[in-house]
PDB file of C-alpha atoms in Angstrom:
ATOM      1  CA  UNK I 251      13.976  -1.103  -4.955  1.00 47.00           C
ATOM      2  CA  UNK I 252      10.566  -0.277  -3.486  1.00 48.00           C
ATOM      3  CA  UNK I 253      10.171   0.836   0.076  1.00 50.00           C
ATOM      4  CA  UNK I 254       6.826   1.040   1.812  1.00 51.00           C
ATOM      5  CA  UNK I 255       6.378   3.072   4.977  1.00 48.00           C
ATOM      6  CA  UNK I 256       3.763   1.472   7.222  1.00 46.00           C
ATOM      7  CA  UNK I 257       2.352   3.665   9.973  1.00 44.00           C
ATOM      8  CA  UNK I 258       1.100   1.728  12.963  1.00 46.00           C
ATOM      9  CA  UNK I 259       0.126   2.592  16.495  1.00 40.00           C
ATOM     10  CA  UNK I 260       3.679   1.808  17.600  1.00 51.00           C
ATOM     11  CA  UNK I 261       5.217   4.181  15.069  1.00 52.00           C
ATOM     12  CA  UNK I 262       6.285   3.399  11.543  1.00 58.00           C
ATOM     13  CA  UNK I 263       7.949   0.432   9.922  1.00 66.00           C
ATOM     14  CA  UNK I 264       9.775   0.476   6.613  1.00 76.00           C
ATOM     15  CA  UNK I 265       9.024  -2.509   4.401  1.00 81.00           C
ATOM     16  CA  UNK I 266      11.626  -3.022   1.714  1.00 85.00           C
ATOM     17  CA  UNK I 267      11.412  -5.250  -1.375  1.00 89.00           C
ATOM     18  CA  UNK I 268      14.657  -6.918  -2.406  1.00 89.00           C
ATOM     19  CA  UNK I 269      15.634  -9.731  -4.759  1.00 91.00           C
ATOM     20  CA  UNK I 270      15.590 -13.167  -3.190  1.00 95.00           C
ATOM     21  CA  UNK I 271      18.960 -14.609  -2.189  1.00 96.00           C
ATOM     22  CA  UNK I 272      19.993 -18.006  -0.835  1.00 96.00           C
ATOM     23  CA  UNK I 273      20.069 -16.980   2.841  1.00 96.00           C
ATOM     24  CA  UNK I 274      16.547 -15.585   2.696  1.00 97.00           C
ATOM     25  CA  UNK I 275      15.294 -18.564   0.672  1.00 95.00           C
ATOM     26  CA  UNK I 276      16.757 -20.947   3.233  1.00 96.00           C
ATOM     27  CA  UNK I 277      15.142 -19.059   6.117  1.00 96.00           C
ATOM     28  CA  UNK I 278      11.744 -19.076   4.379  1.00 96.00           C
ATOM     29  CA  UNK I 279      12.006 -22.795   3.665  1.00 95.00           C
ATOM     30  CA  UNK I 280      12.153 -23.383   7.420  1.00 95.00           C
ATOM     31  CA  UNK I 281       9.179 -21.231   8.439  1.00 96.00           C
ATOM     32  CA  UNK I 282       6.644 -23.105  10.534  1.00 94.00           C
ATOM     33  CA  UNK I 283       3.039 -22.108   9.877  1.00 93.00           C
ATOM     34  CA  UNK I 284       1.730 -24.347  12.663  1.00 88.00           C
ATOM     35  CA  UNK I 285      -0.339 -27.500  12.623  1.00 89.00           C
ATOM     36  CA  UNK I 286      -3.455 -25.951  11.103  1.00 88.00           C
ATOM     37  CA  UNK I 287      -1.482 -24.556   8.154  1.00 88.00           C
ATOM     38  CA  UNK I 288       1.242 -27.217   7.876  1.00 85.00           C
ATOM     39  CA  UNK I 289       0.376 -27.621   4.190  1.00 85.00           C
ATOM     40  CA  UNK I 290       2.494 -24.478   3.653  1.00 87.00           C
ATOM     41  CA  UNK I 291       5.535 -25.746   5.595  1.00 83.00           C
ATOM     42  CA  UNK I 292       8.478 -26.522   3.323  1.00 91.00           C
ATOM     43  CA  UNK I 293      10.601 -28.208   5.998  1.00 88.00           C
ATOM     44  CA  UNK I 294      13.879 -26.910   4.580  1.00 89.00           C
ATOM     45  CA  UNK I 295      13.449 -28.656   1.220  1.00 90.00           C
ATOM     46  CA  UNK I 296      16.477 -27.955  -0.973  1.00 93.00           C
ATOM     47  CA  UNK I 297      14.324 -27.971  -4.123  1.00 92.00           C
ATOM     48  CA  UNK I 298      12.131 -25.190  -2.665  1.00 92.00           C
ATOM     49  CA  UNK I 299      15.219 -23.091  -1.982  1.00 92.00           C
ATOM     50  CA  UNK I 300      16.357 -23.511  -5.591  1.00 94.00           C
ATOM     51  CA  UNK I 301      12.911 -22.494  -6.885  1.00 92.00           C
ATOM     52  CA  UNK I 302      13.033 -19.354  -4.712  1.00 93.00           C
ATOM     53  CA  UNK I 303      16.257 -18.404  -6.524  1.00 93.00           C
ATOM     54  CA  UNK I 304      14.867 -18.611 -10.082  1.00 91.00           C
ATOM     55  CA  UNK I 305      14.434 -14.829 -10.463  1.00 87.00           C
ATOM     56  CA  UNK I 306      10.664 -14.630  -9.949  1.00 89.00           C
ATOM     57  CA  UNK I 307      10.807 -14.293  -6.151  1.00 94.00           C
ATOM     58  CA  UNK I 308      11.252 -11.211  -4.003  1.00 94.00           C
ATOM     59  CA  UNK I 309      11.885 -10.950  -0.278  1.00 94.00           C
ATOM     60  CA  UNK I 310      10.316  -8.269   1.889  1.00 91.00           C
ATOM     61  CA  UNK I 311      12.264  -6.954   4.841  1.00 89.00           C
ATOM     62  CA  UNK I 312      10.999  -5.157   7.936  1.00 87.00           C
ATOM     63  CA  UNK I 313      14.132  -3.595   9.305  1.00 83.00           C
ATOM     64  CA  UNK I 314      16.635  -6.456   9.462  1.00 88.00           C
ATOM     65  CA  UNK I 315      13.917  -9.118   9.680  1.00 92.00           C
ATOM     66  CA  UNK I 316      12.505 -11.215   6.865  1.00 95.00           C
ATOM     67  CA  UNK I 317       8.883 -10.078   6.762  1.00 94.00           C
ATOM     68  CA  UNK I 318       7.561 -12.075   3.809  1.00 95.00           C
ATOM     69  CA  UNK I 319       8.075 -12.974   0.178  1.00 95.00           C
ATOM     70  CA  UNK I 320       6.170 -12.933  -3.090  1.00 96.00           C
ATOM     71  CA  UNK I 321       6.428 -14.295  -6.602  1.00 93.00           C
ATOM     72  CA  UNK I 322       4.780 -13.903  -9.973  1.00 90.00           C
ATOM     73  CA  UNK I 323       3.768 -15.734 -13.113  1.00 81.00           C
ATOM     74  CA  UNK I 324       4.031 -19.499 -13.400  1.00 76.00           C
ATOM     75  CA  UNK I 325       5.686 -19.670  -9.983  1.00 77.00           C
ATOM     76  CA  UNK I 326       2.475 -18.360  -8.401  1.00 75.00           C
ATOM     77  CA  UNK I 327       0.222 -20.886 -10.113  1.00 75.00           C
ATOM     78  CA  UNK I 328      -0.855 -24.362  -9.255  1.00 72.00           C
ATOM     79  CA  UNK I 329      -1.093 -26.955 -12.002  1.00 64.00           C
ATOM     80  CA  UNK I 330      -4.061 -26.750 -14.365  1.00 63.00           C
ATOM     81  CA  UNK I 331      -4.178 -22.937 -14.381  1.00 66.00           C
ATOM     82  CA  UNK I 332      -5.116 -21.568 -17.795  1.00 66.00           C
ATOM     83  CA  UNK I 333      -3.196 -18.586 -19.104  1.00 72.00           C
ATOM     84  CA  UNK I 334      -5.139 -15.373 -18.642  1.00 72.00           C
ATOM     85  CA  UNK I 335      -4.123 -12.488 -20.944  1.00 68.00           C
ATOM     86  CA  UNK I 336      -3.302  -9.213 -19.159  1.00 82.00           C
ATOM     87  CA  UNK I 337      -3.475 -10.941 -15.754  1.00 89.00           C
ATOM     88  CA  UNK I 338      -0.575 -11.548 -13.403  1.00 91.00           C
ATOM     89  CA  UNK I 339      -0.645 -14.490 -11.034  1.00 90.00           C
ATOM     90  CA  UNK I 340       0.826 -13.616  -7.662  1.00 94.00           C
ATOM     91  CA  UNK I 341       1.840 -15.802  -4.769  1.00 92.00           C
ATOM     92  CA  UNK I 342       3.064 -14.682  -1.375  1.00 94.00           C
ATOM     93  CA  UNK I 343       3.511 -15.546   2.268  1.00 94.00           C
ATOM     94  CA  UNK I 344       3.933 -13.478   5.363  1.00 96.00           C
ATOM     95  CA  UNK I 345       6.482 -14.632   7.933  1.00 96.00           C
ATOM     96  CA  UNK I 346       4.443 -16.611  10.511  1.00 95.00           C
ATOM     97  CA  UNK I 347       5.765 -14.284  13.230  1.00 94.00           C
ATOM     98  CA  UNK I 348       3.725 -11.433  11.697  1.00 93.00           C
ATOM     99  CA  UNK I 349       0.537 -13.338  10.827  1.00 92.00           C
ATOM    100  CA  UNK I 350      -2.446 -12.053  12.766  1.00 88.00           C
ATOM    101  CA  UNK I 351      -0.800  -8.687  13.482  1.00 87.00           C
ATOM    102  CA  UNK I 352      -2.723  -6.652  10.907  1.00 85.00           C
ATOM    103  CA  UNK I 353      -0.042  -6.585   8.208  1.00 88.00           C
ATOM    104  CA  UNK I 354      -1.879  -8.655   5.572  1.00 90.00           C
ATOM    105  CA  UNK I 355      -3.670  -5.766   3.852  1.00 88.00           C
ATOM    106  CA  UNK I 356      -0.553  -3.625   3.655  1.00 85.00           C
ATOM    107  CA  UNK I 357       1.534  -6.536   2.402  1.00 89.00           C
ATOM    108  CA  UNK I 358      -0.836  -7.499  -0.430  1.00 91.00           C
ATOM    109  CA  UNK I 359      -1.464  -3.901  -1.484  1.00 88.00           C
ATOM    110  CA  UNK I 360       2.280  -3.300  -1.527  1.00 88.00           C
ATOM    111  CA  UNK I 361       2.749  -6.304  -3.826  1.00 91.00           C
ATOM    112  CA  UNK I 362       0.046  -5.102  -6.221  1.00 91.00           C
ATOM    113  CA  UNK I 363       1.467  -1.576  -6.199  1.00 87.00           C
ATOM    114  CA  UNK I 364       4.936  -2.957  -6.947  1.00 88.00           C
ATOM    115  CA  UNK I 365       3.712  -4.730 -10.095  1.00 90.00           C
ATOM    116  CA  UNK I 366       1.476  -1.810 -11.066  1.00 89.00           C
ATOM    117  CA  UNK I 367       4.441   0.581 -10.872  1.00 86.00           C
ATOM    118  CA  UNK I 368       7.087  -1.683 -12.397  1.00 87.00           C
ATOM    119  CA  UNK I 369       5.058  -3.539 -15.047  1.00 89.00           C
ATOM    120  CA  UNK I 370       1.758  -1.680 -15.470  1.00 90.00           C
ATOM    121  CA  UNK I 371      -0.266  -4.629 -14.149  1.00 91.00           C
ATOM    122  CA  UNK I 372      -3.927  -3.942 -13.354  1.00 92.00           C
ATOM    123  CA  UNK I 373      -5.391  -7.444 -13.013  1.00 94.00           C
ATOM    124  CA  UNK I 374      -4.129  -9.828 -10.358  1.00 95.00           C
ATOM    125  CA  UNK I 375      -5.000 -13.453  -9.795  1.00 93.00           C
ATOM    126  CA  UNK I 376      -4.175 -15.634  -6.813  1.00 93.00           C
ATOM    127  CA  UNK I 377      -4.909 -19.174  -5.719  1.00 92.00           C
ATOM    128  CA  UNK I 378      -5.785 -20.064  -2.140  1.00 93.00           C
ATOM    129  CA  UNK I 379      -6.460 -23.370  -0.415  1.00 91.00           C
ATOM    130  CA  UNK I 380     -10.118 -23.718   0.543  1.00 94.00           C
ATOM    131  CA  UNK I 381      -9.225 -24.466   4.177  1.00 93.00           C
ATOM    132  CA  UNK I 382      -7.414 -21.108   4.527  1.00 93.00           C
ATOM    133  CA  UNK I 383     -10.492 -19.173   5.591  1.00 94.00           C
ATOM    134  CA  UNK I 384      -8.446 -16.453   7.281  1.00 92.00           C
ATOM    135  CA  UNK I 385      -6.734 -15.603   3.980  1.00 94.00           C
ATOM    136  CA  UNK I 386      -9.952 -15.861   1.953  1.00 96.00           C
ATOM    137  CA  UNK I 387     -11.628 -13.369   4.283  1.00 95.00           C
ATOM    138  CA  UNK I 388      -8.723 -10.946   3.786  1.00 94.00           C
ATOM    139  CA  UNK I 389      -8.753 -11.320  -0.001  1.00 95.00           C
ATOM    140  CA  UNK I 390     -12.489 -10.622  -0.163  1.00 95.00           C
ATOM    141  CA  UNK I 391     -11.996  -7.541   2.035  1.00 93.00           C
ATOM    142  CA  UNK I 392      -9.352  -6.341  -0.443  1.00 92.00           C
ATOM    143  CA  UNK I 393     -11.769  -6.717  -3.360  1.00 93.00           C
ATOM    144  CA  UNK I 394     -10.744 -10.088  -4.793  1.00 96.00           C
ATOM    145  CA  UNK I 395     -13.588 -12.046  -6.423  1.00 97.00           C
ATOM    146  CA  UNK I 396     -13.993 -15.792  -6.827  1.00 96.00           C
ATOM    147  CA  UNK I 397     -13.288 -16.950 -10.395  1.00 93.00           C
ATOM    148  CA  UNK I 398     -13.211 -20.733 -10.162  1.00 91.00           C
ATOM    149  CA  UNK I 399     -12.544 -23.761  -8.005  1.00 92.00           C
ATOM    150  CA  UNK I 400      -9.835 -26.316  -8.729  1.00 89.00           C
ATOM    151  CA  UNK I 401      -9.638 -29.794  -7.224  1.00 89.00           C
ATOM    152  CA  UNK I 402      -6.291 -31.594  -7.188  1.00 87.00           C
ATOM    153  CA  UNK I 403      -5.116 -34.900  -5.810  1.00 87.00           C
ATOM    154  CA  UNK I 404      -1.644 -34.721  -4.316  1.00 83.00           C
ATOM    155  CA  UNK I 405      -0.057 -37.754  -2.661  1.00 86.00           C
ATOM    156  CA  UNK I 406      -3.504 -39.371  -2.438  1.00 90.00           C
ATOM    157  CA  UNK I 407      -5.075 -36.370  -0.686  1.00 88.00           C
ATOM    158  CA  UNK I 408      -7.772 -34.202  -2.279  1.00 92.00           C
ATOM    159  CA  UNK I 409      -7.025 -30.473  -2.146  1.00 88.00           C
ATOM    160  CA  UNK I 410      -9.504 -27.794  -3.178  1.00 92.00           C
ATOM    161  CA  UNK I 411      -8.303 -24.359  -4.232  1.00 91.00           C
ATOM    162  CA  UNK I 412     -10.133 -21.156  -5.042  1.00 94.00           C
ATOM    163  CA  UNK I 413      -8.882 -18.896  -7.819  1.00 92.00           C
ATOM    164  CA  UNK I 414      -9.567 -15.247  -7.070  1.00 94.00           C
ATOM    165  CA  UNK I 415      -9.039 -12.117  -9.163  1.00 94.00           C
ATOM    166  CA  UNK I 416      -8.797  -8.384  -8.507  1.00 94.00           C
ATOM    167  CA  UNK I 417      -8.777  -5.349 -10.784  1.00 92.00           C
ATOM    168  CA  UNK I 418      -6.255  -2.966  -9.211  1.00 89.00           C
ATOM    169  CA  UNK I 419      -7.347   0.655  -9.222  1.00 81.00           C
ATOM    170  CA  UNK I 420      -4.803   3.150  -7.957  1.00 74.00           C
ATOM    171  CA  UNK I 421      -7.469   5.563  -6.704  1.00 68.00           C
ATOM    172  CA  UNK I 422      -9.495   3.071  -4.673  1.00 68.00           C
ATOM    173  CA  UNK I 423      -6.780   0.600  -3.683  1.00 66.00           C
ATOM    174  CA  UNK I 424      -4.514   3.332  -2.388  1.00 62.00           C
ATOM    175  CA  UNK I 425      -7.072   5.019  -0.124  1.00 56.00           C
ATOM    176  CA  UNK I 426      -5.230   3.975   3.000  1.00 49.00           C
ATOM    177  CA  UNK I 427      -3.960   6.251   5.710  1.00 44.00           C
ATOM    178  CA  UNK I 428      -1.523   3.795   7.242  1.00 48.00           C
ATOM    179  CA  UNK I 429       1.267   3.640   4.671  1.00 51.00           C
ATOM    180  CA  UNK I 430       3.114   5.465   1.909  1.00 49.00           C
ATOM    181  CA  UNK I 431       5.671   4.356  -0.663  1.00 47.00           C
ATOM    182  CA  UNK I 432       9.085   5.717  -1.466  1.00 42.00           C
ATOM    183  CA  UNK I 433      11.594   4.529  -4.034  1.00 40.00           C
ATOM    184  CA  UNK I 434      15.365   4.281  -4.140  1.00 38.00           C
TER     185      UNK I 434
END
């Protein structure tokens, strides 16, 4: 179990990675990302809850609260993604309650550090909807680079996604004064 200590102006918050369970999956499936980001709303879909329980999903807790979740591999990909040797696809979401509060950088770096420490991963790939400019700005600030664009038609609607990649470097990616890791 990985714990990440995040130091903020209010003090410090422990972020803890745990395996996904049904209660957490159910809570996540009911998150409301608002009208602008409703594409990400799952509306309590039972199928989504079952997918969250397939062993590739982790929950992140902030105290007793569900802070976010992440996944890896095929679960983090959209259709039409070619396999990339030595690259791990990651997917994640921050609880809407915490979006816009400055946690995004810490959350994504914690995820990369988790896979670096547990699986030796150095290259990360993610897929983001083109309309999600807030997330794209964050990913660029973290060092992710554009790799390709994918266009999909889903339920008669055209969706454009950007595929972005990052080479994790422990020395440069960990130069942050606002958090440390500890392990159980």
